[in-house]
């Protein structure tokens, strides 16, 4: 399924090259609507040394900013009420934010433009002193960084590989099938080949007119590499090296929305600003990539026609029909906003569409973050020096004919190239700017930097609150920016001469609607708690036993011997899948499976997500009690000792009345009541 002459591109860090022109139309949004936690250090005087190794707040958010090149004479004034940027009452020169761009690779051009617009200081060859921000083109591990912020999370590349993403989404589908039906039904081969065959046979038997098509995608592939369509499980190319290069097989969405008879997909940029607390932003405009042959539903005759079925730019650029756009509304790569305008003119409810897309993005991130946290604590254990992280992700979304968005994949390293190759004369190529890419990608990078700006003061004045609230009521995508807000900002802050932010916060903004989905996240917190040794990602048998014991999960009908058997069975099976042989032990997905088993044993009659939620409540309740007991013990206050009958870590007896305030009994008691209500 590969057209001739496809240029190989770096894959795992999925890259995808460029295209043509466009204008966004977006609402004004205060640049610090939700001040980043790292901005809280603003009261710290400019030269305050950075305490390496103290990363308040863990994954992603609360790293202290390095103060580079700020004024002298400010030591020892921590806690002063003086504002940052003032020295001895005089206004100080605003220190530039420093950015190391030496590893930016193909995102370098867009990054340079962004830095020029922000008037930040670029270090294209790196710097001996630490920088505020490190911009990596490919992965977190491009450098040894001990402070500042880096634009990659450890483990993200692994997490968004086709197999890992499918597994993570499937776990969520097991718990919340309705909520996660935006991802096509998928099977991981070779291990699930028999399941694939059996399920397809069953579905065909129960629905004889169903004539499915499947899309086969090699794990770790990108840009359409190695992808092909089949009509029947027996058409899988098993003869190849399936064992060494596993694949994901997916139900093919055969009725996509077409524009000008062409299939297209959407590339949306999503900023994961912080993992803990979770903060997600979505770019208000993205790219639409079009096929170059008119679409027809798959038949045996057209299955191999890549220019009809695959929307990858890297493939379609080789089609004679590819059109480099010279305006926003035409061509093979357009802005998403131009597509939205077109749809809205045909009466499509754009607000509903956006709301579905936002929901898809939040749910997908919720599926990815539990394991990301495992990677994070392994790479940057709490208390050790390390940077905080943020990351721009590329979401590839297909719209079905009925306008339902479907997730195709997530890219950890979406292409940020803003130029494309053009053949001037036969064999002579030149890089030419791509206005569409520049328009979208520079805004995404620049505004990501603005949101991550370590020097930015908290702006909690009423004006910004007001404008944030008022902006919520507008149609985000179709309203032009407010000039009033812009003028107000320019007079206060030179950065305000920039356009309003193209990134819109969606989490925690809409957290209330989605928090009930965070069960795997809570399981991951339990898993991490029992990992024990810093830097590991797998739970040993002792850790698992301690988890069972501390959460009071074993009893006469579930002995510790059964616990060991459960551990061995599940761990062995996961490890035999050969995903990650670096460490032995139980990975998070295996732990989740074990947790499901335990939940099903205990709460037989409930639906799975209620079983799991009940067991999590039960575990958290017992761990909260344990923590409180340990707190009491570690304080070792003599007068309280009298109230304690015994005081051993796991066998403590407390007198509730005496310790009520200390034990924060309400939470624990409420949890117990909830738990009992559930059981009764
Ligand atoms: P790659 O990383 O190689 O680009 P994708 O998963 O993005 O792999 O798939 C490549 C292209 O195949 C997509 O851009 C889309 O056009 C098409 N495609 C992928 N999955 C499906 C699907 N389930 N249904 C319909 N088309 C799909």
XYZ file of C-alpha atoms and ligand atoms in Angstrom:
707
model
C 0.000 0.000 0.000
C 2.877 2.362 -0.587
C 2.968 4.647 -3.573
C 6.290 4.815 -5.345
C 8.937 7.152 -4.104
C 7.740 7.781 -0.560
C 10.442 9.553 1.312
C 11.261 7.759 4.540
C 10.876 9.979 7.575
C 11.773 9.504 11.212
C 9.005 7.391 12.631
C 8.698 6.569 16.292
C 8.832 10.253 16.990
C 6.102 10.488 14.371
C 6.899 13.336 12.043
C 4.737 14.578 9.254
C 5.803 17.242 6.774
C 4.150 20.515 5.551
C 1.606 22.220 3.092
C -0.199 25.796 2.429
C -2.125 29.162 3.648
C -4.934 30.314 6.116
C -6.421 32.660 8.833
C -7.768 31.683 12.211
C -10.618 33.574 13.822
C -10.597 33.270 17.512
C -11.743 34.797 20.735
C -9.513 36.862 22.969
C -8.502 34.957 26.019
C -6.436 36.353 28.865
C -2.982 34.937 28.533
C -2.808 33.892 32.148
C -6.379 32.892 32.708
C -5.099 30.110 34.910
C -1.667 31.148 36.173
C 0.808 28.339 35.926
C 1.853 26.976 39.287
C 5.465 27.822 38.560
C 4.483 31.423 38.379
C 3.832 31.325 42.068
C 7.512 31.817 42.705
C 7.227 35.378 41.508
C 7.727 36.844 44.955
C 11.204 35.333 44.973
C 13.823 37.990 44.258
C 15.595 37.792 40.890
C 18.912 36.300 41.957
C 17.509 33.776 44.381
C 19.529 30.624 43.725
C 17.526 27.799 42.298
C 17.252 24.976 44.778
C 18.043 22.117 42.458
C 16.349 18.995 43.472
C 13.376 20.598 45.076
C 10.599 20.296 42.601
C 7.539 21.268 44.466
C 4.484 19.635 43.102
C 5.745 16.734 41.037
C 4.768 15.895 37.494
C 4.774 18.762 35.188
C 3.671 21.864 36.918
C 5.454 23.309 39.841
C 9.075 23.538 38.831
C 10.744 26.734 39.918
C 11.932 28.983 37.175
C 15.619 29.678 36.858
C 16.316 33.361 37.179
C 18.793 34.044 34.446
C 20.571 37.347 34.197
C 18.466 39.105 36.814
C 19.717 41.892 39.061
C 22.028 41.693 42.089
C 21.525 42.353 45.733
C 18.377 40.484 46.238
C 19.525 37.513 48.263
C 17.919 36.873 51.577
C 14.763 38.658 50.636
C 12.655 35.618 50.159
C 9.174 36.323 51.336
C 9.452 40.049 50.726
C 6.286 41.570 49.418
C 8.213 43.336 46.666
C 7.046 42.412 43.215
C 9.291 40.569 40.829
C 10.750 42.936 38.283
C 11.335 45.663 40.854
C 14.580 46.175 42.660
C 14.916 48.360 45.729
C 11.726 50.063 44.686
C 13.074 50.813 41.166
C 11.716 48.961 38.189
C 14.229 46.326 37.082
C 15.001 45.391 33.514
C 12.763 42.500 32.559
C 14.984 39.420 32.361
C 14.621 37.495 29.131
C 13.296 34.005 29.278
C 16.105 31.772 28.018
C 15.422 28.932 25.625
C 17.820 26.214 24.540
C 16.907 25.412 20.941
C 19.917 23.241 20.153
C 17.781 20.079 19.968
C 14.747 21.569 18.252
C 15.387 19.745 14.972
C 12.574 20.256 12.434
C 10.630 22.539 14.773
C 13.549 25.008 14.796
C 12.191 27.453 12.215
C 8.790 27.796 13.882
C 10.466 28.055 17.281
C 12.799 30.831 16.107
C 9.893 32.880 14.782
C 8.016 32.356 18.048
C 11.007 33.448 20.137
C 11.504 36.548 18.011
C 7.851 37.450 18.479
C 8.159 36.963 22.235
C 11.563 38.716 22.385
C 12.931 35.821 24.360
C 16.572 34.794 24.306
C 17.467 31.842 22.147
C 20.529 29.670 22.738
C 20.852 27.816 19.424
C 23.983 25.951 20.498
C 22.924 25.275 24.065
C 24.286 27.073 27.080
C 26.696 26.351 29.902
C 24.286 27.825 32.428
C 20.852 26.329 32.769
C 18.098 27.685 30.548
C 14.494 28.321 31.512
C 13.138 26.170 28.722
C 14.601 23.323 26.672
C 12.921 22.753 23.336
C 13.375 19.222 22.064
C 12.390 18.118 18.613
C 12.108 14.453 19.444
C 12.250 13.125 22.965
C 12.623 13.916 26.628
C 15.886 12.022 26.703
C 17.699 14.295 24.288
C 19.780 15.785 27.050
C 20.598 15.680 30.746
C 18.474 18.413 32.203
C 18.174 19.079 35.900
C 16.073 22.192 36.076
C 13.784 24.429 34.073
C 11.128 23.090 31.764
C 11.353 20.712 28.845
C 8.748 20.348 26.117
C 8.546 16.553 26.351
C 7.291 14.137 28.954
C 9.266 10.989 29.622
C 7.376 8.008 28.221
C 5.077 9.960 25.917
C 6.531 8.476 22.738
C 5.984 4.970 24.131
C 2.496 5.817 25.355
C 1.173 6.964 21.993
C 2.527 4.066 19.963
C -0.346 2.359 18.222
C -0.392 -0.700 20.491
C 0.041 1.150 23.767
C -2.599 3.718 22.869
C -5.007 0.959 21.813
C -4.437 -0.870 25.092
C -4.884 2.257 27.184
C -8.105 3.163 25.361
C -9.350 -0.401 25.582
C -8.989 -0.389 29.366
C -11.170 2.700 29.381
C -13.583 1.046 26.950
C -13.890 -1.912 29.337
C -14.870 0.485 32.092
C -16.834 3.042 30.082
C -17.847 1.557 26.724
C -20.222 4.367 25.783
C -17.865 7.177 26.659
C -14.964 5.650 24.719
C -16.778 4.630 21.545
C -14.873 7.325 19.629
C -12.026 4.876 19.063
C -12.538 2.152 16.431
C -12.659 -1.417 17.666
C -9.069 -2.672 17.582
C -7.105 -5.898 18.006
C -3.419 -6.289 18.732
C -1.719 -8.916 16.590
C -0.213 -11.467 16.728
C -1.398 -12.151 20.295
C -5.064 -11.410 19.620
C -5.315 -12.989 16.206
C -7.602 -15.832 17.393
C -9.773 -13.291 19.207
C -9.912 -11.104 16.091
C -11.021 -14.056 13.952
C -13.581 -15.218 16.520
C -15.092 -11.799 17.159
C -15.416 -10.936 13.485
C -17.070 -14.308 12.827
C -19.507 -13.726 15.673
C -20.356 -10.213 14.518
C -20.912 -11.420 10.961
C -23.179 -14.197 12.187
C -25.264 -11.831 14.255
C -25.432 -9.224 11.476
C -25.187 -10.947 8.067
C -25.420 -7.765 5.919
C -22.346 -6.370 7.739
C -19.492 -6.212 5.244
C -16.615 -4.839 7.252
C -13.244 -3.538 6.163
C -10.234 -3.511 8.454
C -7.130 -1.357 8.442
C -3.843 -2.955 9.465
C -1.245 -0.636 11.006
C 2.258 -1.649 12.082
C 3.107 -0.618 15.633
C 5.478 2.329 15.792
C 4.773 3.171 12.149
C 3.893 6.616 10.912
C 2.983 8.471 7.739
C 0.980 5.558 6.460
C 4.055 3.356 6.413
C 3.111 -0.329 5.985
C -0.632 0.311 6.324
C -3.080 -1.755 4.263
C -6.781 -2.557 4.132
C -8.362 -6.000 4.259
C -11.880 -7.375 3.991
C -11.362 -10.544 6.003
C -9.106 -11.616 8.897
C -7.626 -14.309 6.662
C -6.129 -11.559 4.462
C -3.676 -10.523 7.162
C -0.139 -10.828 5.888
C 0.936 -13.325 8.496
C 3.790 -14.509 6.361
C 5.768 -11.357 7.139
C 7.462 -10.564 10.366
C 4.340 -10.040 12.432
C 6.142 -11.418 15.457
C 8.920 -8.867 15.271
C 6.652 -6.047 14.102
C 3.254 -6.415 15.715
C 0.282 -4.561 14.283
C -2.970 -3.016 15.350
C -5.959 -4.049 13.247
C -8.872 -1.690 13.368
C -12.350 -1.503 12.062
C -12.112 0.784 9.035
C -14.453 3.772 9.155
C -15.981 3.356 5.732
C -18.373 6.320 5.790
C -16.229 9.385 6.471
C -17.445 12.943 5.977
C -16.368 14.130 2.532
C -15.634 17.599 1.238
C -15.486 17.987 -2.527
C -15.885 14.176 -2.619
C -12.570 13.807 -0.806
C -11.808 12.102 2.498
C -9.901 14.295 4.952
C -8.708 14.179 8.532
C -7.976 16.812 11.155
C -4.676 17.453 12.918
C -5.369 19.241 16.174
C -2.689 20.458 18.538
C -3.163 19.767 22.216
C -0.947 21.114 24.967
C -0.480 18.908 27.997
C 0.641 21.709 30.264
C 0.904 19.692 33.405
C 0.292 16.150 34.548
C -0.301 16.822 38.229
C -2.584 18.714 38.413
C -3.840 17.839 34.979
C -3.988 20.824 32.623
C -4.983 20.469 28.994
C -5.262 23.130 26.289
C -6.564 22.736 22.749
C -5.512 24.900 19.811
C -8.493 26.634 18.311
C -7.321 25.943 14.800
C -5.570 23.005 13.223
C -4.961 21.466 9.835
C -7.188 19.452 7.535
C -5.372 17.024 5.289
C -7.130 15.839 2.175
C -6.896 12.730 0.075
C -6.151 13.328 -3.574
C -8.508 10.787 -5.209
C -12.310 10.987 -4.855
C -13.483 8.651 -2.102
C -15.450 5.484 -2.676
C -16.434 2.959 -0.050
C -13.887 0.163 0.128
C -14.270 -2.708 -2.304
C -11.806 -5.445 -3.161
C -10.947 -3.433 -6.273
C -10.058 -0.129 -4.594
C -8.621 -1.344 -1.260
C -5.073 -0.627 -2.344
C -5.703 2.953 -3.481
C -3.825 4.950 -0.873
C -4.681 8.346 -2.359
C -8.350 7.510 -1.828
C -8.229 5.938 1.641
C -5.269 7.421 3.528
C -5.141 11.108 4.322
C -1.424 11.250 5.167
C 0.241 14.310 3.704
C 3.456 12.348 3.234
C 1.624 9.948 0.896
C -0.642 12.334 -0.953
C 2.150 14.772 -1.740
C 3.285 12.146 -4.244
C -0.027 12.186 -6.062
C -0.213 14.186 -9.269
C -3.435 15.666 -7.856
C -1.842 17.201 -4.776
C -2.566 20.930 -4.589
C -0.331 23.238 -2.567
C -2.844 25.748 -1.265
C -2.481 29.396 -2.092
C -5.473 30.383 -0.032
C -7.195 29.061 3.038
C -10.175 27.358 1.461
C -8.675 25.101 -1.145
C -5.803 22.729 -1.631
C -4.800 19.435 -0.104
C -3.853 20.936 3.255
C -6.116 23.626 4.690
C -6.823 25.119 8.054
C -9.450 23.336 10.095
C -11.219 26.672 10.592
C -11.738 26.955 6.820
C -13.400 23.531 6.873
C -15.540 24.611 9.811
C -16.673 27.747 7.987
C -17.646 25.608 5.069
C -19.567 23.168 7.277
C -21.229 25.951 9.209
C -22.418 27.532 5.954
C -24.120 24.213 5.247
C -25.899 24.363 8.588
C -23.659 22.046 10.595
C -23.763 22.698 14.340
C -20.123 23.696 14.851
C -20.466 24.174 18.599
C -21.675 20.621 19.014
C -18.845 19.382 16.814
C -16.266 21.256 18.895
C -17.758 20.029 22.092
C -17.505 16.414 20.820
C -13.902 16.991 19.799
C -12.995 18.519 23.159
C -14.591 15.603 24.910
C -12.647 13.147 22.721
C -9.393 14.931 23.522
C -9.982 15.038 27.276
C -11.004 11.376 27.408
C -7.974 10.332 25.384
C -5.624 12.268 27.648
C -7.315 10.681 30.668
C -6.547 7.278 29.145
C -2.872 8.168 28.671
C -1.993 9.969 31.877
C -2.049 7.099 34.402
C 0.845 5.316 32.724
C 2.579 8.597 31.953
C 2.703 9.215 35.681
C 4.448 5.877 36.115
C 7.044 6.914 33.540
C 7.366 10.325 35.130
C 8.087 9.083 38.648
C 10.544 6.611 37.199
C 12.488 9.196 35.198
C 12.229 12.080 37.610
C 11.689 10.581 41.059
C 10.200 13.038 43.530
C 12.891 14.873 45.441
C 15.554 14.412 42.766
C 16.678 17.236 40.509
C 14.848 17.303 37.236
C 12.921 19.559 34.941
C 9.187 19.961 34.803
C 7.538 18.950 31.579
C 4.924 20.035 29.097
C 4.184 18.712 25.632
C 2.387 19.563 22.427
C 0.567 16.524 21.064
C -0.872 16.073 17.585
C -4.323 14.492 17.589
C -5.438 12.939 14.291
C -9.205 12.897 14.081
C -11.568 11.676 11.374
C -15.118 12.942 11.046
C -17.705 10.359 10.190
C -20.482 11.181 7.753
C -22.762 11.745 10.729
C -20.140 14.228 12.088
C -19.054 12.004 14.932
C -15.308 12.522 15.544
C -13.177 9.380 15.627
C -9.675 9.232 17.069
C -7.133 7.836 14.617
C -3.975 8.396 16.568
C -1.968 10.682 18.816
C 1.475 11.944 17.805
C 4.024 12.696 20.493
C 6.125 14.653 18.021
C 3.756 16.254 15.570
C 5.603 17.819 12.692
C 6.262 21.488 13.359
C 7.883 22.105 9.980
C 6.682 25.235 8.290
C 8.166 24.653 4.892
C 7.856 22.009 2.238
C 10.006 20.689 -0.547
C 9.275 21.820 -4.045
C 10.768 20.374 -7.203
C 11.923 23.419 -9.142
C 13.143 21.456 -12.127
C 13.548 17.692 -12.512
C 15.696 16.501 -9.609
C 16.219 20.012 -8.190
C 14.428 20.562 -4.892
C 14.077 23.622 -2.741
C 12.449 24.232 0.643
C 9.694 26.785 0.270
C 7.629 28.326 3.068
C 4.220 26.831 3.690
C 1.881 29.620 4.847
C -0.794 27.259 6.231
C 1.727 25.438 8.387
C 3.355 28.666 9.517
C 0.048 30.228 10.470
C -1.005 27.322 12.639
C 2.245 25.967 14.017
C 3.980 29.222 14.967
C 0.883 30.242 16.911
C 0.825 26.889 18.730
C 4.507 27.045 19.688
C 4.458 30.733 20.615
C 1.351 30.408 22.739
C 2.607 27.264 24.405
C 5.667 29.287 25.410
C 3.477 32.116 26.633
C 1.571 29.703 28.817
C 4.789 28.192 30.127
C 6.512 31.576 30.660
C 8.351 31.146 33.942
C 8.604 34.885 34.533
C 5.001 35.688 34.166
C 3.315 37.221 37.123
C 0.078 35.952 38.447
C -2.591 38.170 37.048
C -5.578 37.870 39.213
C -6.995 41.272 38.554
C -10.646 41.553 37.845
C -10.101 42.535 34.267
C -8.529 39.253 33.297
C -11.120 37.324 35.275
C -13.867 39.262 33.579
C -12.485 38.786 30.115
C -12.000 35.088 30.758
C -15.584 34.700 31.794
C -16.934 36.748 28.954
C -14.817 34.880 26.437
C -16.436 31.633 27.582
C -19.777 32.765 26.361
C -18.552 33.420 22.843
C -18.308 31.094 19.951
C -14.635 30.311 20.373
C -13.848 29.522 16.804
C -15.914 31.846 14.774
C -15.593 35.107 16.728
C -12.805 37.526 15.830
C -10.512 38.618 18.688
C -11.587 41.497 20.902
C -9.567 44.641 20.252
C -10.615 46.211 23.573
C -8.876 43.537 25.554
C -5.844 43.728 23.326
C -5.461 47.493 23.761
C -5.836 47.186 27.493
C -3.127 44.533 27.578
C -0.698 46.367 25.298
C -0.576 49.331 27.633
C 0.278 47.022 30.552
C 2.444 44.452 28.918
C 4.444 44.521 25.663
C 3.643 40.873 25.067
C 0.034 41.876 24.690
C 0.850 43.201 21.224
C 0.702 39.554 20.228
C -2.559 38.029 19.068
C -4.805 36.514 21.701
C -3.911 32.998 22.764
C -4.746 30.328 20.242
C -4.836 27.726 23.008
C -7.970 27.214 25.016
C -7.977 25.555 28.397
C -10.299 22.557 28.527
C -9.032 20.903 31.674
C -9.509 21.570 34.574
C -12.116 23.885 33.053
C -14.437 20.976 32.264
C -13.049 18.656 34.923
C -16.361 18.180 36.684
C -17.845 16.423 33.684
C -14.940 14.036 33.333
C -13.588 13.313 36.792
C -15.712 10.191 37.180
C -13.653 8.651 34.371
C -10.428 8.872 36.362
C -10.526 5.380 37.817
C -7.349 4.133 36.158
C -5.660 7.284 37.385
C -6.588 6.351 40.941
C -5.395 2.778 40.366
C -2.108 4.187 39.069
C -1.744 6.216 42.274
C -2.093 2.990 44.282
C 0.361 1.232 41.973
C 2.953 4.000 42.299
C 2.571 4.047 46.060
C 3.576 0.397 46.274
C 6.363 0.503 43.683
C 8.742 1.196 46.527
C 12.107 1.613 44.856
C 12.486 4.928 43.085
C 13.041 4.709 39.384
C 11.157 1.472 38.796
C 8.067 0.984 36.678
C 7.117 -2.507 37.751
C 5.694 -3.870 40.947
C 7.513 -6.790 42.550
C 5.732 -9.643 44.373
C 6.469 -8.091 47.755
C 5.028 -4.755 46.669
C 1.889 -6.502 45.476
C 1.545 -8.413 48.751
C 1.988 -5.199 50.718
C -0.706 -3.588 48.599
C -3.081 -6.471 49.368
C -2.228 -6.439 53.064
C -2.378 -2.675 53.576
C -5.649 -2.414 51.717
C -7.043 -5.334 53.731
C -7.930 -7.258 50.607
C -7.072 -10.761 51.746
C -9.385 -12.784 53.933
C -10.343 -16.365 54.618
C -11.659 -16.880 51.104
C -8.732 -15.075 49.459
C -5.505 -16.186 51.075
C -2.050 -14.718 50.538
C -1.230 -17.869 48.563
C -4.042 -16.973 46.141
C -2.628 -13.452 46.000
C 0.724 -14.846 44.905
C -0.908 -17.014 42.264
C -2.846 -14.046 40.915
C 0.362 -12.016 40.769
C 2.329 -14.737 39.007
C -0.418 -15.567 36.495
C -1.049 -12.047 35.367
C 2.558 -10.876 35.445
C 3.762 -13.861 33.460
C 1.168 -13.312 30.779
C 1.931 -9.607 30.405
C 5.634 -10.214 30.323
C 5.213 -12.938 27.710
C 3.740 -10.330 25.366
C 7.303 -9.122 25.164
C 6.499 -5.452 25.391
C 9.105 -4.342 27.871
C 11.670 -6.853 29.026
C 13.956 -4.339 30.697
C 12.501 -4.949 34.134
C 10.790 -7.922 35.646
C 7.631 -7.495 37.643
C 4.095 -6.309 37.191
C 3.492 -3.365 34.869
C 0.633 -0.923 35.371
C -1.652 -2.615 32.815
C -1.105 -5.959 34.539
C -1.875 -4.337 37.890
C -5.067 -2.890 36.422
C -6.059 -6.355 35.218
C -5.370 -7.804 38.669
C -7.367 -4.976 40.194
C -10.316 -5.756 37.912
C -10.141 -9.411 39.050
C -10.133 -8.394 42.699
C -13.014 -5.979 42.136
C -15.077 -8.598 40.329
C -14.543 -11.109 43.143
C -15.687 -8.667 45.768
C -18.582 -6.868 44.129
C -20.000 -9.499 41.838
C -23.349 -8.000 40.915
C -22.237 -4.472 39.951
C -21.189 -3.257 36.505
C -17.400 -3.276 36.079
C -16.800 0.443 36.597
C -18.822 0.345 39.826
C -16.958 -2.732 41.012
C -13.672 -0.991 40.341
C -14.769 2.332 41.856
C -15.941 0.503 44.999
C -12.653 -1.322 45.349
C -10.673 1.879 44.851
C -12.756 3.580 47.552
C -12.159 0.611 49.816
C -8.386 0.677 49.237
C -8.115 4.446 49.594
C -10.115 4.284 52.788
C -7.808 1.717 54.360
C -4.708 3.529 53.190
C -6.016 6.810 54.589
C -6.508 5.121 57.968
C -3.040 3.664 57.754
C -1.493 7.005 56.880
C -3.235 8.644 59.752
C -2.010 5.978 62.123
C 1.500 6.423 60.849
C 1.251 10.145 61.243
C 0.250 9.731 64.847
C 3.075 7.286 65.443
C 5.693 9.391 63.767
C 4.729 12.437 65.796
C 5.330 10.418 68.891
C 3.727 13.001 71.100
C 3.821 11.733 74.629
C 0.542 13.042 75.830
C -1.167 11.332 72.951
C 0.546 8.094 73.691
C -1.725 7.572 76.637
C -4.643 7.438 74.292
C -3.055 4.751 72.207
C -3.515 1.198 73.237
C -0.851 -0.055 70.901
C 1.186 1.725 68.325
C 2.599 -0.421 65.564
C 2.379 0.622 61.932
C -0.295 -1.866 60.977
C -1.814 -2.734 64.302
C -2.625 0.613 65.836
C -5.726 1.203 67.896
C -6.916 4.752 68.317
C -9.354 6.424 70.551
C -11.495 8.250 68.019
C -12.621 11.048 70.305
C -9.091 12.031 71.253
C -7.749 12.012 67.742
C -10.651 13.174 65.737
C -9.075 16.428 64.492
C -5.733 14.846 63.754
C -7.169 11.925 61.886
C -9.421 13.984 59.688
C -11.902 11.311 60.412
C -14.648 12.790 58.338
C -13.059 11.796 55.051
C -12.288 8.304 56.164
C -15.636 7.821 57.843
C -17.497 9.108 54.814
C -15.582 6.757 52.610
C -16.473 3.874 54.884
C -20.140 4.845 54.872
C -20.128 5.129 51.098
C -18.479 1.783 50.912
C -21.004 0.154 53.247
C -23.884 1.705 51.341
C -22.460 0.259 48.187
C -22.237 -3.179 49.653
C -25.678 -3.215 51.246
P 0.123 6.709 10.561
O 0.726 6.963 11.893
O 0.947 5.758 9.770
O -0.236 7.966 9.841
P -2.706 6.433 11.105
O -3.306 5.652 12.185
O -2.745 7.905 11.253
O -1.225 5.913 10.865
O -3.406 6.041 9.758
C -3.032 6.589 8.504
C -4.256 7.079 7.765
O -5.145 5.996 7.550
C -5.068 8.099 8.537
O -4.570 9.386 8.314
C -6.445 7.905 7.961
O -6.603 8.605 6.760
C -6.479 6.422 7.663
N -7.085 5.665 8.762
C -6.446 5.212 9.879
N -7.268 4.509 10.661
C -8.466 4.515 10.061
C -9.725 3.951 10.380
N -9.904 3.214 11.482
N -10.748 4.163 9.527
C -10.574 4.898 8.398
N -9.406 5.441 8.035
C -8.348 5.264 8.846
